Amino acid sequence: MSEPALAPRNALIGVVGVWIAAFLAAVAVGIFVSEEWRVPWMLVAFGGVVLVSFAVQLWYGRTQGFIFRVAGSVIGALVLMGLISVGFGIAALIPA
């Protein structure tokens, strides 16, 4: 029989932490990778963010809402990285 947690950790902190990691990864790829290699490296960075999301939510230690927390982390990271990549794409179209 399992005992209820007296003061469970805040699940939102883990989700927002993954979003911050996605933001930093997307900006790093956009700055340090050449234009022709940005899309493949953005996919690699997103794969890393998915793994980080699973690790953070497993570290949280609660089974209730696991799928919702992982989905929120991954979908938010996908939208965030997509918006940042669109920004870098538009910036690449503007001649220097």
mmCIF file of N, CA and C in Angstrom:
data_model
loop_
_atom_site.group_PDB
_atom_site.id
_atom_site.type_symbol
_atom_site.label_atom_id
_atom_site.label_comp_id
_atom_site.label_asym_id
_atom_site.label_seq_id
_atom_site.Cartn_x
_atom_site.Cartn_y
_atom_site.Cartn_z
ATOM 1 N N MET A 1 0.840 -1.167 0.000
ATOM 2 C CA MET A 1 0.000 0.000 0.000
ATOM 3 C C MET A 1 0.891 1.237 0.000
ATOM 4 N N SER A 2 0.578 2.166 -0.871
ATOM 5 C CA SER A 2 1.409 3.367 -0.958
ATOM 6 C C SER A 2 0.827 4.475 -0.102
ATOM 7 N N GLU A 3 1.721 5.293 0.399
ATOM 8 C CA GLU A 3 1.309 6.415 1.233
ATOM 9 C C GLU A 3 1.221 7.670 0.366
ATOM 10 N N PRO A 4 0.252 8.521 0.613
ATOM 11 C CA PRO A 4 0.176 9.752 -0.178
ATOM 12 C C PRO A 4 1.321 10.698 0.169
ATOM 13 N N ALA A 5 1.732 11.446 -0.811
ATOM 14 C CA ALA A 5 2.806 12.409 -0.588
ATOM 15 C C ALA A 5 2.271 13.572 0.242
ATOM 16 N N LEU A 6 3.017 13.951 1.250
ATOM 17 C CA LEU A 6 2.569 15.036 2.110
ATOM 18 C C LEU A 6 2.661 16.389 1.402
ATOM 19 N N ALA A 7 3.745 16.623 0.744
ATOM 20 C CA ALA A 7 3.923 17.876 0.023
ATOM 21 C C ALA A 7 4.580 17.564 -1.318
ATOM 22 N N PRO A 8 3.781 17.211 -2.329
ATOM 23 C CA PRO A 8 4.390 16.857 -3.615
ATOM 24 C C PRO A 8 5.040 18.072 -4.272
ATOM 25 N N ARG A 9 6.037 17.780 -5.085
ATOM 26 C CA ARG A 9 6.717 18.850 -5.817
ATOM 27 C C ARG A 9 5.754 19.477 -6.821
ATOM 28 N N ASN A 10 6.005 20.706 -7.164
ATOM 29 C CA ASN A 10 5.190 21.408 -8.145
ATOM 30 C C ASN A 10 5.549 20.899 -9.538
ATOM 31 N N ALA A 11 4.574 20.337 -10.244
ATOM 32 C CA ALA A 11 4.826 19.762 -11.566
ATOM 33 C C ALA A 11 5.093 20.828 -12.614
ATOM 34 N N LEU A 12 4.597 22.025 -12.398
ATOM 35 C CA LEU A 12 4.773 23.096 -13.379
ATOM 36 C C LEU A 12 6.235 23.512 -13.504
ATOM 37 N N ILE A 13 6.991 23.383 -12.442
ATOM 38 C CA ILE A 13 8.407 23.760 -12.481
ATOM 39 C C ILE A 13 9.165 22.876 -13.474
ATOM 40 N N GLY A 14 8.864 21.583 -13.489
ATOM 41 C CA GLY A 14 9.516 20.678 -14.427
ATOM 42 C C GLY A 14 9.156 20.976 -15.868
ATOM 43 N N VAL A 15 7.892 21.305 -16.115
ATOM 44 C CA VAL A 15 7.445 21.625 -17.470
ATOM 45 C C VAL A 15 8.118 22.904 -17.958
ATOM 46 N N VAL A 16 8.121 23.922 -17.130
ATOM 47 C CA VAL A 16 8.746 25.195 -17.516
ATOM 48 C C VAL A 16 10.259 25.026 -17.658
ATOM 49 N N GLY A 17 10.854 24.181 -16.835
ATOM 50 C CA GLY A 17 12.287 23.914 -16.964
ATOM 51 C C GLY A 17 12.639 23.302 -18.315
ATOM 52 N N VAL A 18 11.798 22.414 -18.804
ATOM 53 C CA VAL A 18 12.016 21.825 -20.127
ATOM 54 C C VAL A 18 11.852 22.880 -21.210
ATOM 55 N N TRP A 19 10.886 23.780 -21.040
ATOM 56 C CA TRP A 19 10.709 24.857 -22.010
ATOM 57 C C TRP A 19 11.930 25.768 -22.039
ATOM 58 N N ILE A 20 12.507 26.041 -20.894
ATOM 59 C CA ILE A 20 13.717 26.876 -20.840
ATOM 60 C C ILE A 20 14.873 26.164 -21.538
ATOM 61 N N ALA A 21 14.996 24.862 -21.312
ATOM 62 C CA ALA A 21 16.046 24.092 -21.989
ATOM 63 C C ALA A 21 15.836 24.109 -23.499
ATOM 64 N N ALA A 22 14.590 24.022 -23.954
ATOM 65 C CA ALA A 22 14.294 24.073 -25.386
ATOM 66 C C ALA A 22 14.651 25.437 -25.964
ATOM 67 N N PHE A 23 14.322 26.486 -25.230
ATOM 68 C CA PHE A 23 14.658 27.842 -25.680
ATOM 69 C C PHE A 23 16.165 27.999 -25.833
ATOM 70 N N LEU A 24 16.907 27.580 -24.814
ATOM 71 C CA LEU A 24 18.363 27.714 -24.866
ATOM 72 C C LEU A 24 18.966 26.870 -25.982
ATOM 73 N N ALA A 25 18.449 25.665 -26.192
ATOM 74 C CA ALA A 25 18.956 24.794 -27.253
ATOM 75 C C ALA A 25 18.676 25.398 -28.630
ATOM 76 N N ALA A 26 17.473 25.933 -28.825
ATOM 77 C CA ALA A 26 17.124 26.517 -30.124
ATOM 78 C C ALA A 26 17.959 27.752 -30.420
ATOM 79 N N VAL A 27 18.162 28.595 -29.427
ATOM 80 C CA VAL A 27 18.970 29.791 -29.634
ATOM 81 C C VAL A 27 20.427 29.405 -29.896
ATOM 82 N N ALA A 28 20.935 28.414 -29.173
ATOM 83 C CA ALA A 28 22.314 27.973 -29.399
ATOM 84 C C ALA A 28 22.487 27.405 -30.801
ATOM 85 N N VAL A 29 21.528 26.610 -31.256
ATOM 86 C CA VAL A 29 21.609 26.069 -32.618
ATOM 87 C C VAL A 29 21.531 27.205 -33.631
ATOM 88 N N GLY A 30 20.651 28.142 -33.411
ATOM 89 C CA GLY A 30 20.514 29.258 -34.348
ATOM 90 C C GLY A 30 21.743 30.134 -34.434
ATOM 91 N N ILE A 31 22.457 30.275 -33.332
ATOM 92 C CA ILE A 31 23.632 31.146 -33.318
ATOM 93 C C ILE A 31 24.889 30.428 -33.806
ATOM 94 N N PHE A 32 25.098 29.203 -33.344
ATOM 95 C CA PHE A 32 26.377 28.536 -33.576
ATOM 96 C C PHE A 32 26.421 27.614 -34.793
ATOM 97 N N VAL A 33 25.299 27.345 -35.423
ATOM 98 C CA VAL A 33 25.268 26.413 -36.557
ATOM 99 C C VAL A 33 25.009 27.204 -37.835
ATOM 100 N N SER A 34 25.677 26.806 -38.912
ATOM 101 C CA SER A 34 25.485 27.501 -40.182
ATOM 102 C C SER A 34 24.074 27.247 -40.718
ATOM 103 N N GLU A 35 23.651 28.103 -41.644
ATOM 104 C CA GLU A 35 22.269 28.085 -42.124
ATOM 105 C C GLU A 35 21.864 26.753 -42.747
ATOM 106 N N GLU A 36 22.736 26.126 -43.492
ATOM 107 C CA GLU A 36 22.358 24.885 -44.166
ATOM 108 C C GLU A 36 22.248 23.690 -43.218
ATOM 109 N N TRP A 37 22.812 23.798 -42.025
ATOM 110 C CA TRP A 37 22.753 22.702 -41.050
ATOM 111 C C TRP A 37 21.813 22.978 -39.880
ATOM 112 N N ARG A 38 21.077 24.083 -39.910
ATOM 113 C CA ARG A 38 20.215 24.430 -38.778
ATOM 114 C C ARG A 38 19.065 23.454 -38.576
ATOM 115 N N VAL A 39 18.397 23.064 -39.647
ATOM 116 C CA VAL A 39 17.232 22.173 -39.502
ATOM 117 C C VAL A 39 17.630 20.809 -38.942
ATOM 118 N N PRO A 40 18.656 20.157 -39.466
ATOM 119 C CA PRO A 40 19.027 18.871 -38.849
ATOM 120 C C PRO A 40 19.444 19.003 -37.381
ATOM 121 N N TRP A 41 20.171 20.056 -37.047
ATOM 122 C CA TRP A 41 20.594 20.228 -35.661
ATOM 123 C C TRP A 41 19.443 20.640 -34.764
ATOM 124 N N MET A 42 18.456 21.327 -35.318
ATOM 125 C CA MET A 42 17.266 21.649 -34.534
ATOM 126 C C MET A 42 16.499 20.366 -34.199
ATOM 127 N N LEU A 43 16.462 19.417 -35.123
ATOM 128 C CA LEU A 43 15.826 18.129 -34.850
ATOM 129 C C LEU A 43 16.586 17.343 -33.783
ATOM 130 N N VAL A 44 17.905 17.395 -33.838
ATOM 131 C CA VAL A 44 18.710 16.735 -32.807
ATOM 132 C C VAL A 44 18.469 17.382 -31.448
ATOM 133 N N ALA A 45 18.402 18.704 -31.426
ATOM 134 C CA ALA A 45 18.140 19.412 -30.173
ATOM 135 C C ALA A 45 16.757 19.076 -29.633
ATOM 136 N N PHE A 46 15.760 18.960 -30.516
ATOM 137 C CA PHE A 46 14.420 18.594 -30.067
ATOM 138 C C PHE A 46 14.393 17.180 -29.503
ATOM 139 N N GLY A 47 15.127 16.274 -30.115
ATOM 140 C CA GLY A 47 15.228 14.919 -29.560
ATOM 141 C C GLY A 47 15.844 14.927 -28.175
ATOM 142 N N GLY A 48 16.852 15.761 -27.973
ATOM 143 C CA GLY A 48 17.441 15.902 -26.647
ATOM 144 C C GLY A 48 16.462 16.475 -25.644
ATOM 145 N N VAL A 49 15.643 17.423 -26.084
ATOM 146 C CA VAL A 49 14.645 18.018 -25.193
ATOM 147 C C VAL A 49 13.590 16.988 -24.806
ATOM 148 N N VAL A 50 13.212 16.112 -25.730
ATOM 149 C CA VAL A 50 12.256 15.044 -25.404
ATOM 150 C C VAL A 50 12.837 14.124 -24.330
ATOM 151 N N LEU A 51 14.100 13.776 -24.465
ATOM 152 C CA LEU A 51 14.745 12.931 -23.452
ATOM 153 C C LEU A 51 14.839 13.641 -22.107
ATOM 154 N N VAL A 52 15.136 14.933 -22.136
ATOM 155 C CA VAL A 52 15.178 15.722 -20.899
ATOM 156 C C VAL A 52 13.796 15.768 -20.251
ATOM 157 N N SER A 53 12.770 15.882 -21.079
ATOM 158 C CA SER A 53 11.398 15.910 -20.557
ATOM 159 C C SER A 53 11.070 14.619 -19.819
ATOM 160 N N PHE A 54 11.400 13.481 -20.416
ATOM 161 C CA PHE A 54 11.165 12.205 -19.742
ATOM 162 C C PHE A 54 11.965 12.120 -18.447
ATOM 163 N N ALA A 55 13.213 12.546 -18.486
ATOM 164 C CA ALA A 55 14.055 12.457 -17.291
ATOM 165 C C ALA A 55 13.513 13.331 -16.167
ATOM 166 N N VAL A 56 13.084 14.536 -16.497
ATOM 167 C CA VAL A 56 12.566 15.450 -15.470
ATOM 168 C C VAL A 56 11.283 14.902 -14.870
ATOM 169 N N GLN A 57 10.395 14.386 -15.704
ATOM 170 C CA GLN A 57 9.126 13.895 -15.187
ATOM 171 C C GLN A 57 9.285 12.578 -14.434
ATOM 172 N N LEU A 58 10.262 11.765 -14.796
ATOM 173 C CA LEU A 58 10.540 10.565 -14.006
ATOM 174 C C LEU A 58 11.166 10.932 -12.665
ATOM 175 N N TRP A 59 11.970 11.967 -12.649
ATOM 176 C CA TRP A 59 12.575 12.437 -11.400
ATOM 177 C C TRP A 59 11.510 12.989 -10.463
ATOM 178 N N TYR A 60 10.437 13.525 -11.040
ATOM 179 C CA TYR A 60 9.336 14.070 -10.239
ATOM 180 C C TYR A 60 8.780 12.999 -9.309
ATOM 181 N N GLY A 61 8.687 11.771 -9.761
ATOM 182 C CA GLY A 61 8.362 10.653 -8.890
ATOM 183 C C GLY A 61 6.888 10.385 -8.656
ATOM 184 N N ARG A 62 6.001 10.911 -9.459
ATOM 185 C CA ARG A 62 4.567 10.636 -9.313
ATOM 186 C C ARG A 62 4.028 10.075 -10.611
ATOM 187 N N THR A 63 3.161 9.097 -10.491
ATOM 188 C CA THR A 63 2.599 8.486 -11.685
ATOM 189 C C THR A 63 1.358 9.215 -12.177
ATOM 190 N N GLN A 64 0.648 9.881 -11.293
ATOM 191 C CA GLN A 64 -0.565 10.580 -11.696
ATOM 192 C C GLN A 64 -0.200 11.761 -12.589
ATOM 193 N N GLY A 65 -0.767 11.775 -13.790
ATOM 194 C CA GLY A 65 -0.544 12.884 -14.707
ATOM 195 C C GLY A 65 0.778 12.845 -15.450
ATOM 196 N N PHE A 66 1.461 11.706 -15.445
ATOM 197 C CA PHE A 66 2.765 11.618 -16.105
ATOM 198 C C PHE A 66 2.655 11.944 -17.591
ATOM 199 N N ILE A 67 1.676 11.343 -18.263
ATOM 200 C CA ILE A 67 1.523 11.557 -19.700
ATOM 201 C C ILE A 67 1.186 13.020 -20.000
ATOM 202 N N PHE A 68 0.332 13.623 -19.177
ATOM 203 C CA PHE A 68 -0.020 15.023 -19.395
ATOM 204 C C PHE A 68 1.174 15.946 -19.182
ATOM 205 N N ARG A 69 1.999 15.649 -18.183
ATOM 206 C CA ARG A 69 3.173 16.485 -17.935
ATOM 207 C C ARG A 69 4.190 16.350 -19.057
ATOM 208 N N VAL A 70 4.423 15.133 -19.511
ATOM 209 C CA VAL A 70 5.377 14.930 -20.607
ATOM 210 C C VAL A 70 4.845 15.561 -21.887
ATOM 211 N N ALA A 71 3.553 15.381 -22.153
ATOM 212 C CA ALA A 71 2.967 15.967 -23.360
ATOM 213 C C ALA A 71 3.031 17.492 -23.311
ATOM 214 N N GLY A 72 2.742 18.074 -22.159
ATOM 215 C CA GLY A 72 2.833 19.528 -22.027
ATOM 216 C C GLY A 72 4.242 20.034 -22.230
ATOM 217 N N SER A 73 5.202 19.299 -21.692
ATOM 218 C CA SER A 73 6.605 19.685 -21.870
ATOM 219 C C SER A 73 7.013 19.607 -23.334
ATOM 220 N N VAL A 74 6.683 18.497 -23.978
ATOM 221 C CA VAL A 74 7.139 18.269 -25.347
ATOM 222 C C VAL A 74 6.412 19.186 -26.331
ATOM 223 N N ILE A 75 5.105 19.335 -26.186
ATOM 224 C CA ILE A 75 4.365 20.191 -27.117
ATOM 225 C C ILE A 75 4.780 21.654 -26.947
ATOM 226 N N GLY A 76 4.954 22.090 -25.713
ATOM 227 C CA GLY A 76 5.421 23.458 -25.492
ATOM 228 C C GLY A 76 6.797 23.681 -26.073
ATOM 229 N N ALA A 77 7.688 22.703 -25.904
ATOM 230 C CA ALA A 77 9.034 22.819 -26.467
ATOM 231 C C ALA A 77 8.990 22.823 -27.990
ATOM 232 N N LEU A 78 8.112 22.017 -28.569
ATOM 233 C CA LEU A 78 7.981 21.980 -30.023
ATOM 234 C C LEU A 78 7.517 23.323 -30.570
ATOM 235 N N VAL A 79 6.510 23.908 -29.945
ATOM 236 C CA VAL A 79 6.004 25.215 -30.390
ATOM 237 C C VAL A 79 7.083 26.287 -30.217
ATOM 238 N N LEU A 80 7.753 26.277 -29.080
ATOM 239 C CA LEU A 80 8.787 27.273 -28.813
ATOM 240 C C LEU A 80 9.942 27.162 -29.796
ATOM 241 N N MET A 81 10.422 25.951 -30.019
ATOM 242 C CA MET A 81 11.522 25.764 -30.962
ATOM 243 C C MET A 81 11.085 26.077 -32.386
ATOM 244 N N GLY A 82 9.831 25.789 -32.710
ATOM 245 C CA GLY A 82 9.329 26.118 -34.040
ATOM 246 C C GLY A 82 9.286 27.616 -34.270
ATOM 247 N N LEU A 83 8.815 28.359 -33.276
ATOM 248 C CA LEU A 83 8.769 29.817 -33.416
ATOM 249 C C LEU A 83 10.171 30.412 -33.535
ATOM 250 N N ILE A 84 11.092 29.891 -32.766
ATOM 251 C CA ILE A 84 12.465 30.398 -32.838
ATOM 252 C C ILE A 84 13.093 30.062 -34.189
ATOM 253 N N SER A 85 12.829 28.860 -34.703
ATOM 254 C CA SER A 85 13.390 28.498 -36.007
ATOM 255 C C SER A 85 12.763 29.323 -37.127
ATOM 256 N N VAL A 86 11.479 29.667 -37.004
ATOM 257 C CA VAL A 86 10.859 30.560 -37.984
ATOM 258 C C VAL A 86 11.533 31.932 -37.944
ATOM 259 N N GLY A 87 11.820 32.400 -36.747
ATOM 260 C CA GLY A 87 12.516 33.673 -36.613
ATOM 261 C C GLY A 87 13.887 33.657 -37.275
ATOM 262 N N PHE A 88 14.631 32.585 -37.056
ATOM 263 C CA PHE A 88 15.940 32.479 -37.704
ATOM 264 C C PHE A 88 15.802 32.309 -39.219
ATOM 265 N N GLY A 89 14.742 31.636 -39.661
ATOM 266 C CA GLY A 89 14.505 31.485 -41.094
ATOM 267 C C GLY A 89 14.197 32.807 -41.766
ATOM 268 N N ILE A 90 13.362 33.614 -41.117
ATOM 269 C CA ILE A 90 13.049 34.941 -41.660
ATOM 270 C C ILE A 90 14.284 35.823 -41.648
ATOM 271 N N ALA A 91 15.093 35.709 -40.597
ATOM 272 C CA ALA A 91 16.328 36.491 -40.537
ATOM 273 C C ALA A 91 17.304 36.085 -41.631
ATOM 274 N N ALA A 92 17.271 34.821 -42.040
ATOM 275 C CA ALA A 92 18.179 34.368 -43.110
ATOM 276 C C ALA A 92 17.733 34.894 -44.469
ATOM 277 N N LEU A 93 16.437 35.207 -44.625
ATOM 278 C CA LEU A 93 15.951 35.733 -45.897
ATOM 279 C C LEU A 93 16.329 37.187 -46.116
ATOM 280 N N ILE A 94 16.535 37.908 -45.045
ATOM 281 C CA ILE A 94 16.881 39.324 -45.145
ATOM 282 C C ILE A 94 18.365 39.438 -45.488
ATOM 283 N N PRO A 95 18.694 40.120 -46.578
ATOM 284 C CA PRO A 95 20.123 40.238 -46.923
ATOM 285 C C PRO A 95 20.870 41.120 -45.935
ATOM 286 N N ALA A 96 22.095 40.738 -45.670
ATOM 287 C CA ALA A 96 22.896 41.473 -44.682
ATOM 288 C C ALA A 96 23.471 42.737 -45.243
#
